[in-house]
Amino acid sequence: MSTQARQPAEKKLTRKGQETRRRIVAAAAQLMYERGVTEATLEDVRAAAGVSGSQIYHYFADKQELLLAVIEFQTEAVLDMQKPLFAGLDTMEGLRQWRDALVEYQLRLQCRGGCPIGSLGSEVAETNPEARLAAASGFLRWESAIRGGLQRMYDRGELDADPDDLALATLAALQGGLLLTQLQRQVRPLEVALDSMLDHIEAHTRQA
Amino acid sequence: MSTQARQPAEKKLTRKGQETRRRIVAAAAQLMYERGVTEATLEDVRAAAGVSGSQIYHYFADKQELLLAVIEFQTEAVLDMQKPLFAGLDTMEGLRQWRDALVEYQLRLQCRGGCPIGSLGSEVAETNPEARLAAASGFLRWESAIRGGLQRMYDRGELDADPDDLALATLAALQGGLLLTQLQRQVRPLEVALDSMLDHIEAHTRQA
DNA sequence: ATAAAAATGGGTTGTCCAATCCAGAATCTG
DNA sequence: CAGATTCTGGATTGGACAACCCATTTTTAT
């Protein structure tokens, strides 16, 4: 019963019910992003979502199940936001645009918050295996999107290195850069980390 | 009174007192590393340190002050462990040895725990400005150690790129690699992230 | 040796929060 | 439109934990 049957519900919900559920997840995601999982109390979530009483327990068995829904939600949000840029990751120009957008976004946030998946993942990694796997799976999807672009470059014969390795290294550089940017409250770490990685990729390009 | 006078004590402690204090910090560091700051209760720390009752409050004003001591402690621990390798960071061979040692260490830990500074930093970044600064300062010291090696390469005319940028990017790659390694429970992310970065550095080397 | 200072142990308090219950209202389905 | 189901609101409970207090013992300095 442990690994099975998580989030068994999600069905049989009225339109209004689905809407309420979504509002709870969104509010929880925001609060957990701002304060961390343990600091975000269900009372806060309740108030922020504009629901009352035992509503949260009506839709989620416990805080854990809500947390898993939040990780899923944040993964979708992160990937959705970058979706328009993923298609371009098969040229250096597109990669630079992607980099610029990430840097720009952090600037708008004043370097606060870090990566929604990374922050959650780091917090739960050692105490919550289920949540750890959920975060890891989110990163796998992200990595896939990056790999897709590099793979197309490789297939066109424009890249002279393993796309798998480069994609993973790029995601790592992004995450590390984000963490340092978050802690220092300046974008330079993110800029430098991504630039180094993209320069490294560029060094392995050749015109087809 | 906010930014001033943190950890005003530390003096006027008997040898036995210093020993007890150190034991508390070490136990707290271990527990916070394993479970996170909020999940590590002072009761746990008390038991793990083998002290009793209000001992923790005898040495620390509150949990916050203990946390700051822990961040300091972990910074020292992380830097101490790498100290023998820092001297060699001015050659590619030394950099590779450093990489190998980090990977080796993660393997011994079965990819658990992540970076002691990074995990703490990520957890406190948005809720605890003082702790955020302490973690950021720890990373600055780490970055300095890496920069030192690259700067010597540069000064010898063997490096054809900004040592400051490379050092920061290397630390970012390391942190991102560690996070992904921790979440996936396999060393490959750390290996690939560091290898990409070291390859990038090597591409900018030339014999003097 | 003795007084002062530091260290220890146990017990207590107040708060916060996850989780549960129940009764009533809204919404869906046949 | 009527019965069933889903949704909602408020109130409560039980446990955990940070923080505090005080009496006693040990250590340090004179």
Tab-separated table of C-alpha atoms (C1' of nucleotides) in Angstrom:
chain	number	residue	atom	x	y	z
A	1	MET	CA	0.000	0.000	0.000
A	2	SER	CA	2.974	2.270	0.197
A	3	THR	CA	4.030	2.883	-3.371
A	4	GLN	CA	0.644	2.180	-4.820
A	5	ALA	CA	-2.529	4.169	-5.058
A	6	ARG	CA	-1.204	7.651	-4.497
A	7	GLN	CA	-3.588	10.371	-5.542
A	8	PRO	CA	-6.283	7.846	-6.255
A	9	ALA	CA	-8.962	10.521	-6.374
A	10	GLU	CA	-8.776	13.335	-8.928
A	11	LYS	CA	-11.879	11.842	-10.491
A	12	LYS	CA	-15.520	12.223	-9.647
A	13	LEU	CA	-15.203	15.892	-8.909
A	14	THR	CA	-17.772	18.482	-9.786
A	15	ARG	CA	-16.599	21.371	-11.918
A	16	LYS	CA	-16.709	23.491	-8.811
A	17	GLY	CA	-14.883	20.777	-6.926
A	18	GLN	CA	-12.079	20.661	-9.497
A	19	GLU	CA	-11.840	24.418	-9.362
A	20	THR	CA	-11.580	24.385	-5.570
A	21	ARG	CA	-9.004	21.633	-5.655
A	22	ARG	CA	-6.921	23.539	-8.151
A	23	ARG	CA	-7.117	26.692	-6.067
A	24	ILE	CA	-5.827	24.788	-3.055
A	25	VAL	CA	-2.914	23.307	-4.979
A	26	ALA	CA	-1.983	26.686	-6.477
A	27	ALA	CA	-2.118	28.385	-3.093
A	28	ALA	CA	-0.103	25.608	-1.470
A	29	ALA	CA	2.453	25.768	-4.280
A	30	GLN	CA	2.903	29.487	-3.801
A	31	LEU	CA	3.235	29.248	-0.021
A	32	MET	CA	5.567	26.262	-0.101
A	33	TYR	CA	7.664	28.104	-2.655
A	34	GLU	CA	7.848	31.198	-0.477
A	35	ARG	CA	8.287	29.589	2.916
A	36	GLY	CA	9.194	25.973	2.378
A	37	VAL	CA	7.064	22.895	2.923
A	38	THR	CA	7.203	22.738	6.706
A	39	GLU	CA	6.744	26.465	7.228
A	40	ALA	CA	3.655	26.571	5.038
A	41	THR	CA	0.861	25.547	7.370
A	42	LEU	CA	-2.399	24.137	6.135
A	43	GLU	CA	-4.152	27.003	7.861
A	44	ASP	CA	-2.180	29.413	5.676
A	45	VAL	CA	-3.030	27.390	2.601
A	46	ARG	CA	-6.691	27.355	3.566
A	47	ALA	CA	-6.775	31.114	3.958
A	48	ALA	CA	-4.789	31.799	0.787
A	49	ALA	CA	-6.993	29.489	-1.245
A	50	GLY	CA	-10.102	31.143	0.122
A	51	VAL	CA	-11.630	27.891	1.281
A	52	SER	CA	-12.556	27.076	4.784
A	53	GLY	CA	-12.516	24.419	7.428
A	54	SER	CA	-11.752	20.900	6.414
A	55	GLN	CA	-11.795	21.614	2.701
A	56	ILE	CA	-8.186	20.583	2.256
A	57	TYR	CA	-8.873	17.222	3.828
A	58	HIS	CA	-11.817	16.788	1.604
A	59	TYR	CA	-9.549	16.777	-1.438
A	60	PHE	CA	-6.328	15.390	0.022
A	61	ALA	CA	-5.760	12.603	2.481
A	62	ASP	CA	-3.057	14.544	4.266
A	63	LYS	CA	-0.363	17.155	3.798
A	64	GLN	CA	1.827	14.607	2.040
A	65	GLU	CA	-0.692	14.055	-0.713
A	66	LEU	CA	-1.054	17.798	-1.137
A	67	LEU	CA	2.727	18.102	-1.352
A	68	LEU	CA	2.881	15.535	-4.142
A	69	ALA	CA	0.214	17.448	-6.036
A	70	VAL	CA	2.223	20.623	-5.543
A	71	ILE	CA	5.401	19.083	-6.968
A	72	GLU	CA	3.408	17.937	-9.978
A	73	PHE	CA	1.879	21.388	-10.314
A	74	GLN	CA	5.239	23.152	-10.141
A	75	THR	CA	6.769	20.814	-12.687
A	76	GLU	CA	3.999	21.655	-15.118
A	77	ALA	CA	4.357	25.364	-14.364
A	78	VAL	CA	8.118	25.392	-14.896
A	79	LEU	CA	7.918	23.423	-18.128
A	80	ASP	CA	4.959	25.390	-19.424
A	81	MET	CA	6.750	28.666	-18.935
A	82	GLN	CA	9.742	27.471	-20.974
A	83	LYS	CA	7.752	25.601	-23.589
A	84	PRO	CA	7.970	28.360	-26.235
A	85	LEU	CA	11.757	28.339	-25.879
A	86	PHE	CA	12.351	24.586	-25.923
A	87	ALA	CA	11.740	24.390	-29.648
A	88	GLY	CA	14.686	26.696	-30.254
A	89	LEU	CA	17.206	24.759	-28.185
A	90	ASP	CA	18.666	23.214	-31.327
A	91	THR	CA	20.643	26.307	-32.286
A	92	MET	CA	23.138	28.386	-30.345
A	93	GLU	CA	20.940	31.388	-30.877
A	94	GLY	CA	17.975	29.611	-29.365
A	95	LEU	CA	20.056	28.432	-26.436
A	96	ARG	CA	21.152	32.022	-25.777
A	97	GLN	CA	17.555	33.207	-25.919
A	98	TRP	CA	16.603	30.558	-23.424
A	99	ARG	CA	19.448	31.660	-21.157
A	100	ASP	CA	18.361	35.293	-21.454
A	101	ALA	CA	14.792	34.445	-20.570
A	102	LEU	CA	15.848	32.558	-17.441
A	103	VAL	CA	18.097	35.395	-16.332
A	104	GLU	CA	15.403	37.927	-17.111
A	105	TYR	CA	12.889	35.992	-15.074
A	106	GLN	CA	15.176	35.829	-12.052
A	107	LEU	CA	15.760	39.551	-12.308
A	108	ARG	CA	12.016	40.139	-12.250
A	109	LEU	CA	11.809	38.039	-9.079
A	110	GLN	CA	14.707	39.970	-7.591
A	111	CYS	CA	16.570	36.674	-7.395
A	112	ARG	CA	14.125	35.358	-4.819
A	113	GLY	CA	12.750	31.868	-4.573
A	114	GLY	CA	15.188	29.852	-6.602
A	115	CYS	CA	13.891	26.962	-8.672
A	116	PRO	CA	10.439	25.734	-7.603
A	117	ILE	CA	11.375	22.116	-8.233
A	118	GLY	CA	14.887	22.407	-6.883
A	119	SER	CA	13.858	24.075	-3.642
A	120	LEU	CA	11.156	21.524	-2.948
A	121	GLY	CA	13.451	18.680	-3.961
A	122	SER	CA	16.248	19.799	-1.719
A	123	GLU	CA	13.923	20.162	1.229
A	124	VAL	CA	12.310	16.755	0.934
A	125	ALA	CA	15.197	14.706	-0.448
A	126	GLU	CA	16.279	13.012	2.754
A	127	THR	CA	13.035	12.725	4.636
A	128	ASN	CA	10.409	11.958	2.034
A	129	PRO	CA	11.267	9.292	-0.563
A	130	GLU	CA	8.008	9.668	-2.428
A	131	ALA	CA	8.409	13.410	-2.787
A	132	ARG	CA	12.064	12.960	-3.684
A	133	LEU	CA	11.072	10.712	-6.583
A	134	ALA	CA	8.426	13.170	-7.704
A	135	ALA	CA	10.979	15.974	-7.832
A	136	ALA	CA	13.518	13.735	-9.566
A	137	SER	CA	10.913	12.860	-12.154
A	138	GLY	CA	10.185	16.543	-12.725
A	139	PHE	CA	13.861	17.126	-13.402
A	140	LEU	CA	13.945	14.207	-15.806
A	141	ARG	CA	11.236	15.848	-17.881
A	142	TRP	CA	13.139	19.114	-17.847
A	143	GLU	CA	16.334	17.349	-18.832
A	144	SER	CA	14.499	15.640	-21.685
A	145	ALA	CA	13.362	18.950	-23.093
A	146	ILE	CA	16.927	20.280	-23.128
A	147	ARG	CA	18.263	17.019	-24.527
A	148	GLY	CA	15.730	17.210	-27.328
A	149	GLY	CA	17.251	20.383	-28.703
A	150	LEU	CA	20.837	19.222	-28.410
A	151	GLN	CA	19.937	15.887	-29.957
A	152	ARG	CA	18.541	17.653	-33.021
A	153	MET	CA	21.782	19.610	-33.353
A	154	TYR	CA	23.686	16.364	-33.059
A	155	ASP	CA	21.499	14.620	-35.616
A	156	ARG	CA	22.126	17.457	-38.033
A	157	GLY	CA	25.816	16.881	-37.538
A	158	GLU	CA	26.342	20.246	-35.928
A	159	LEU	CA	27.317	18.957	-32.538
A	160	ASP	CA	30.436	17.024	-31.720
A	161	ALA	CA	29.672	15.750	-28.213
A	162	ASP	CA	27.225	13.556	-26.336
A	163	PRO	CA	23.866	15.411	-26.188
A	164	ASP	CA	22.821	13.402	-23.131
A	165	ASP	CA	25.808	14.524	-21.117
A	166	LEU	CA	25.522	18.105	-22.280
A	167	ALA	CA	21.842	18.272	-21.392
A	168	LEU	CA	22.420	16.916	-17.907
A	169	ALA	CA	25.371	19.235	-17.346
A	170	THR	CA	23.346	22.192	-18.558
A	171	LEU	CA	20.524	21.442	-16.137
A	172	ALA	CA	23.072	21.068	-13.339
A	173	ALA	CA	24.685	24.394	-14.208
A	174	LEU	CA	21.264	25.997	-14.230
A	175	GLN	CA	20.343	24.578	-10.844
A	176	GLY	CA	23.640	25.451	-9.232
A	177	GLY	CA	23.511	28.906	-10.729
A	178	LEU	CA	19.991	29.400	-9.438
A	179	LEU	CA	20.929	28.325	-5.934
A	180	LEU	CA	23.881	30.698	-5.741
A	181	THR	CA	21.808	33.451	-7.305
A	182	GLN	CA	19.106	32.903	-4.726
A	183	LEU	CA	21.560	32.979	-1.830
A	184	GLN	CA	23.514	36.000	-3.067
A	185	ARG	CA	20.505	37.898	-4.386
A	186	GLN	CA	22.287	38.718	-7.614
A	187	VAL	CA	21.960	37.177	-11.064
A	188	ARG	CA	25.645	36.896	-11.814
A	189	PRO	CA	26.012	33.265	-10.668
A	190	LEU	CA	23.173	32.183	-12.929
A	191	GLU	CA	24.531	34.201	-15.852
A	192	VAL	CA	28.076	32.945	-15.469
A	193	ALA	CA	27.052	29.329	-14.925
A	194	LEU	CA	24.829	29.240	-18.010
A	195	ASP	CA	27.277	31.203	-20.147
A	196	SER	CA	30.103	28.834	-19.322
A	197	MET	CA	27.938	25.878	-20.193
A	198	LEU	CA	26.730	27.396	-23.463
A	199	ASP	CA	30.286	28.363	-24.399
A	200	HIS	CA	31.259	24.782	-23.768
A	201	ILE	CA	28.483	23.588	-26.051
A	202	GLU	CA	29.425	26.109	-28.704
A	203	ALA	CA	33.004	24.867	-28.600
A	204	HIS	CA	31.659	21.524	-29.731
A	205	THR	CA	29.629	22.860	-32.624
A	206	ARG	CA	30.594	22.822	-36.240
A	207	GLN	CA	28.622	23.913	-39.248
A	208	ALA	CA	26.924	21.010	-40.986
B	1	MET	CA	20.076	45.003	17.500
B	2	SER	CA	19.206	42.939	14.501
B	3	THR	CA	22.407	42.613	12.543
B	4	GLN	CA	24.659	43.220	15.487
B	5	ALA	CA	25.825	41.073	18.328
B	6	ARG	CA	25.061	37.632	16.974
B	7	GLN	CA	26.866	34.894	18.804
B	8	PRO	CA	28.135	37.328	21.375
B	9	ALA	CA	29.135	34.545	23.733
B	10	GLU	CA	31.707	31.954	22.638
B	11	LYS	CA	34.027	33.374	25.277
B	12	LYS	CA	34.287	32.688	28.951
B	13	LEU	CA	33.698	28.996	28.545
B	14	THR	CA	35.434	26.316	30.515
B	15	ARG	CA	37.256	23.658	28.575
B	16	LYS	CA	34.416	21.348	29.453
B	17	GLY	CA	31.953	24.033	28.415
B	18	GLN	CA	33.603	24.462	25.041
B	19	GLU	CA	33.584	20.727	24.598
B	20	THR	CA	29.874	20.523	25.406
B	21	ARG	CA	29.076	23.403	23.115
B	22	ARG	CA	30.998	21.793	20.311
B	23	ARG	CA	29.201	18.498	20.873
B	24	ILE	CA	25.856	20.256	20.606
B	25	VAL	CA	26.802	22.023	17.375
B	26	ALA	CA	28.150	18.815	15.849
B	27	ALA	CA	25.020	16.872	16.772
B	28	ALA	CA	22.784	19.647	15.491
B	29	ALA	CA	24.784	19.819	12.252
B	30	GLN	CA	24.386	16.106	11.691
B	31	LEU	CA	20.660	16.106	12.422
B	32	MET	CA	19.945	19.205	10.369
B	33	TYR	CA	21.909	17.663	7.535
B	34	GLU	CA	19.932	14.438	7.725
B	35	ARG	CA	16.467	15.844	8.352
B	36	GLY	CA	16.560	19.530	7.581
B	37	VAL	CA	16.456	22.437	10.000
B	38	THR	CA	12.785	22.349	10.900
B	39	GLU	CA	12.601	18.559	11.232
B	40	ALA	CA	15.558	18.456	13.581
B	41	THR	CA	14.021	19.155	16.969
B	42	LEU	CA	16.032	20.473	19.867
B	43	GLU	CA	15.002	17.410	21.813
B	44	ASP	CA	16.688	15.273	19.161
B	45	VAL	CA	19.770	17.440	19.282
B	46	ARG	CA	19.837	17.228	23.055
B	47	ALA	CA	19.686	13.435	22.992
B	48	ALA	CA	22.218	13.070	20.179
B	49	ALA	CA	24.662	15.388	21.891
B	50	GLY	CA	24.275	13.493	25.138
B	51	VAL	CA	23.407	16.582	27.132
B	52	SER	CA	20.256	17.103	29.041
B	53	GLY	CA	17.584	19.582	29.908
B	54	SER	CA	18.191	23.193	29.158
B	55	GLN	CA	21.796	22.725	28.148
B	56	ILE	CA	21.204	23.963	24.647
B	57	TYR	CA	19.726	27.167	25.981
B	58	HIS	CA	22.688	27.574	28.221
B	59	TYR	CA	24.924	27.917	25.176
B	60	PHE	CA	22.549	29.370	22.606
B	61	ALA	CA	19.885	32.017	22.925
B	62	ASP	CA	17.520	30.107	20.678
B	63	LYS	CA	17.360	27.701	17.769
B	64	GLN	CA	18.306	30.478	15.373
B	65	GLU	CA	21.618	31.078	17.105
B	66	LEU	CA	22.316	27.359	17.044
B	67	LEU	CA	21.501	27.273	13.344
B	68	LEU	CA	24.008	30.018	12.613
B	69	ALA	CA	26.658	28.107	14.530
B	70	VAL	CA	25.799	25.011	12.505
B	71	ILE	CA	26.202	26.826	9.181
B	72	GLU	CA	29.588	28.076	10.363
B	73	PHE	CA	30.503	24.570	11.490
B	74	GLN	CA	29.507	22.974	8.192
B	75	THR	CA	31.414	25.573	6.190
B	76	GLU	CA	34.549	24.756	8.145
B	77	ALA	CA	33.922	21.037	7.745
B	78	VAL	CA	33.408	21.249	3.993
B	79	LEU	CA	36.455	23.428	3.444
B	80	ASP	CA	38.618	21.396	5.809
B	81	MET	CA	37.818	18.196	3.988
B	82	GLN	CA	38.913	19.678	0.664
B	83	LYS	CA	41.860	21.626	2.002
B	84	PRO	CA	44.483	19.081	0.886
B	85	LEU	CA	43.123	19.272	-2.647
B	86	PHE	CA	42.782	23.040	-2.969
B	87	ALA	CA	46.543	23.472	-3.368
B	88	GLY	CA	46.444	21.366	-6.527
B	89	LEU	CA	43.657	23.294	-8.238
B	90	ASP	CA	46.211	25.134	-10.376
B	91	THR	CA	46.751	22.223	-12.752
B	92	MET	CA	44.309	20.143	-14.782
B	93	GLU	CA	45.591	17.074	-13.014
B	94	GLY	CA	44.848	18.592	-9.632
B	95	LEU	CA	41.399	19.652	-10.769
B	96	ARG	CA	40.655	16.105	-11.902
B	97	GLN	CA	41.836	14.728	-8.581
B	98	TRP	CA	39.545	17.146	-6.792
B	99	ARG	CA	36.675	16.029	-9.014
B	100	ASP	CA	37.445	12.385	-8.294
B	101	ALA	CA	37.519	12.986	-4.562
B	102	LEU	CA	34.128	14.694	-4.610
B	103	VAL	CA	32.596	11.906	-6.674
B	104	GLU	CA	34.215	9.297	-4.467
B	105	TYR	CA	32.833	10.958	-1.376
B	106	GLN	CA	29.304	11.022	-2.746
B	107	LEU	CA	29.588	7.354	-3.639
B	108	ARG	CA	30.578	6.565	-0.067
B	109	LEU	CA	27.499	8.435	1.129
B	110	GLN	CA	25.379	6.569	-1.398
B	111	CYS	CA	24.477	9.943	-2.894
B	112	ARG	CA	22.618	10.936	0.240
B	113	GLY	CA	22.579	14.323	1.896
B	114	GLY	CA	23.743	16.602	-0.869
B	115	CYS	CA	25.921	19.558	0.006
B	116	PRO	CA	25.778	20.512	3.703
B	117	ILE	CA	25.942	24.214	2.904
B	118	GLY	CA	23.686	24.026	-0.142
B	119	SER	CA	20.949	22.079	1.609
B	120	LEU	CA	20.887	24.434	4.568
B	121	GLY	CA	21.089	27.450	2.297
B	122	SER	CA	18.226	26.331	0.140
B	123	GLU	CA	16.045	25.651	3.139
B	124	VAL	CA	16.597	28.975	4.859
B	125	ALA	CA	17.031	31.258	1.846
B	126	GLU	CA	13.567	32.783	1.803
B	127	THR	CA	12.636	32.761	5.455
B	128	ASN	CA	15.814	33.566	7.310
B	129	PRO	CA	17.930	36.454	5.988
B	130	GLU	CA	20.647	36.041	8.567
B	131	ALA	CA	21.069	32.352	7.830
B	132	ARG	CA	20.918	33.058	4.105
B	133	LEU	CA	23.842	35.439	4.436
B	134	ALA	CA	25.774	32.936	6.507
B	135	ALA	CA	25.349	30.286	3.816
B	136	ALA	CA	26.207	32.766	1.065
B	137	SER	CA	29.343	33.684	2.930
B	138	GLY	CA	30.300	30.021	3.218
B	139	PHE	CA	29.959	29.676	-0.542
B	140	LEU	CA	32.098	32.767	-1.063
B	141	ARG	CA	34.916	31.136	0.878
B	142	TRP	CA	34.533	27.963	-1.174
B	143	GLU	CA	34.510	29.960	-4.387
B	144	SER	CA	37.658	31.773	-3.271
B	145	ALA	CA	39.504	28.509	-2.784
B	146	ILE	CA	38.634	27.397	-6.307
B	147	ARG	CA	39.432	30.792	-7.741
B	148	GLY	CA	42.829	30.679	-6.060
B	149	GLY	CA	43.911	27.687	-8.115
B	150	LEU	CA	42.580	29.028	-11.408
B	151	GLN	CA	44.139	32.401	-10.726
B	152	ARG	CA	47.572	30.785	-10.322
B	153	MET	CA	47.087	29.027	-13.672
B	154	TYR	CA	46.128	32.358	-15.177
B	155	ASP	CA	49.083	34.160	-13.647
B	156	ARG	CA	51.404	31.536	-15.084
B	157	GLY	CA	49.883	32.290	-18.476
B	158	GLU	CA	48.370	28.833	-18.773
B	159	LEU	CA	44.770	29.927	-18.719
B	160	ASP	CA	43.016	31.939	-21.350
B	161	ALA	CA	39.788	32.937	-19.589
B	162	ASP	CA	38.545	34.856	-16.560
B	163	PRO	CA	39.426	32.823	-13.450
B	164	ASP	CA	36.665	34.556	-11.472
B	165	ASP	CA	33.974	33.437	-13.883
B	166	LEU	CA	35.363	29.942	-14.175
B	167	ALA	CA	35.519	29.514	-10.414
B	168	LEU	CA	31.945	30.655	-9.941
B	169	ALA	CA	30.719	28.473	-12.802
B	170	THR	CA	32.590	25.490	-11.386
B	171	LEU	CA	31.001	25.927	-7.971
B	172	ALA	CA	27.603	26.236	-9.630
B	173	ALA	CA	28.162	23.071	-11.657
B	174	LEU	CA	29.214	21.294	-8.489
B	175	GLN	CA	26.126	22.428	-6.579
B	176	GLY	CA	23.719	21.616	-9.372
B	177	GLY	CA	25.379	18.264	-9.909
B	178	LEU	CA	25.127	17.506	-6.208
B	179	LEU	CA	21.448	18.376	-6.097
B	180	LEU	CA	20.589	16.147	-9.038
B	181	THR	CA	22.796	13.401	-7.666
B	182	GLN	CA	21.025	13.629	-4.332
B	183	LEU	CA	17.586	13.481	-5.925
B	184	GLN	CA	18.388	10.672	-8.345
B	185	ARG	CA	20.579	8.730	-5.944
B	186	GLN	CA	23.245	8.211	-8.575
B	187	VAL	CA	26.560	9.979	-9.089
B	188	ARG	CA	26.261	10.513	-12.799
B	189	PRO	CA	24.867	14.063	-12.598
B	190	LEU	CA	27.757	15.147	-10.400
B	191	GLU	CA	30.304	13.408	-12.630
B	192	VAL	CA	28.910	14.829	-15.841
B	193	ALA	CA	28.476	18.351	-14.461
B	194	LEU	CA	32.040	18.522	-13.158
B	195	ASP	CA	33.521	16.859	-16.224
B	196	SER	CA	31.824	19.308	-18.549
B	197	MET	CA	33.119	22.199	-16.502
B	198	LEU	CA	36.663	20.837	-16.317
B	199	ASP	CA	36.636	20.133	-20.046
B	200	HIS	CA	35.584	23.712	-20.555
B	201	ILE	CA	38.467	24.914	-18.415
B	202	GLU	CA	40.888	22.639	-20.225
B	203	ALA	CA	39.748	24.055	-23.547
B	204	HIS	CA	41.025	27.398	-22.318
B	205	THR	CA	44.438	26.170	-21.237
B	206	ARG	CA	47.659	26.524	-23.150
B	207	GLN	CA	51.159	25.570	-22.150
B	208	ALA	CA	53.137	28.496	-20.762
C	1	DA	C1'	40.189	26.590	50.767
C	2	DT	C1'	36.449	29.212	49.513
C	3	DA	C1'	33.538	32.048	47.050
C	4	DA	C1'	31.986	32.990	42.485
C	5	DA	C1'	30.928	31.439	38.100
C	6	DA	C1'	29.728	27.936	35.024
C	7	DA	C1'	27.468	23.677	34.024
C	8	DT	C1'	23.816	20.262	34.670
C	9	DG	C1'	19.160	17.921	35.098
C	10	DG	C1'	14.506	17.733	35.153
C	11	DG	C1'	10.238	19.640	34.929
C	12	DT	C1'	6.758	23.008	33.044
C	13	DT	C1'	4.242	26.112	30.008
C	14	DG	C1'	2.154	28.027	26.157
C	15	DT	C1'	1.702	27.833	21.350
C	16	DC	C1'	1.071	26.037	17.006
C	17	DC	C1'	-0.559	22.861	13.823
C	18	DA	C1'	-2.052	18.526	11.530
C	19	DA	C1'	-5.854	15.908	11.576
C	20	DT	C1'	-10.796	14.666	12.594
C	21	DC	C1'	-15.833	15.185	13.240
C	22	DC	C1'	-20.365	16.620	12.272
C	23	DA	C1'	-24.085	19.209	10.641
C	24	DG	C1'	-25.908	21.853	6.955
C	25	DA	C1'	-25.855	23.695	2.051
C	26	DA	C1'	-25.104	23.214	-2.774
C	27	DT	C1'	-24.854	20.394	-6.718
C	28	DC	C1'	-25.410	16.514	-9.548
C	29	DT	C1'	-28.088	12.409	-11.483
C	30	DG	C1'	-32.009	9.520	-12.781
D	1	DC	C1'	-37.842	17.402	-9.051
D	2	DA	C1'	-36.353	14.229	-5.605
D	3	DG	C1'	-32.892	11.391	-3.636
D	4	DA	C1'	-28.122	10.841	-3.381
D	5	DT	C1'	-23.730	12.641	-3.552
D	6	DT	C1'	-20.532	16.117	-3.191
D	7	DC	C1'	-19.146	20.224	-1.114
D	8	DT	C1'	-18.718	23.573	2.706
D	9	DG	C1'	-17.958	25.723	7.432
D	10	DG	C1'	-16.833	25.836	11.977
D	11	DA	C1'	-15.308	23.769	16.048
D	12	DT	C1'	-12.365	20.531	18.451
D	13	DT	C1'	-8.680	17.382	19.809
D	14	DG	C1'	-4.310	15.561	20.630
D	15	DG	C1'	0.457	15.815	20.102
D	16	DA	C1'	4.763	17.987	19.446
D	17	DC	C1'	7.994	21.350	20.259
D	18	DA	C1'	10.448	25.781	21.402
D	19	DA	C1'	11.367	28.263	25.247
D	20	DC	C1'	11.769	29.110	30.153
D	21	DC	C1'	12.645	28.303	35.216
D	22	DC	C1'	14.998	26.745	39.294
D	23	DA	C1'	17.482	23.862	42.294
D	24	DT	C1'	21.798	21.332	42.573
D	25	DT	C1'	26.460	20.052	41.379
D	26	DT	C1'	30.896	20.845	39.356
D	27	DT	C1'	34.609	23.683	37.889
D	28	DT	C1'	37.493	27.707	38.003
D	29	DA	C1'	40.045	31.542	39.974
D	30	DT	C1'	41.835	33.877	44.150
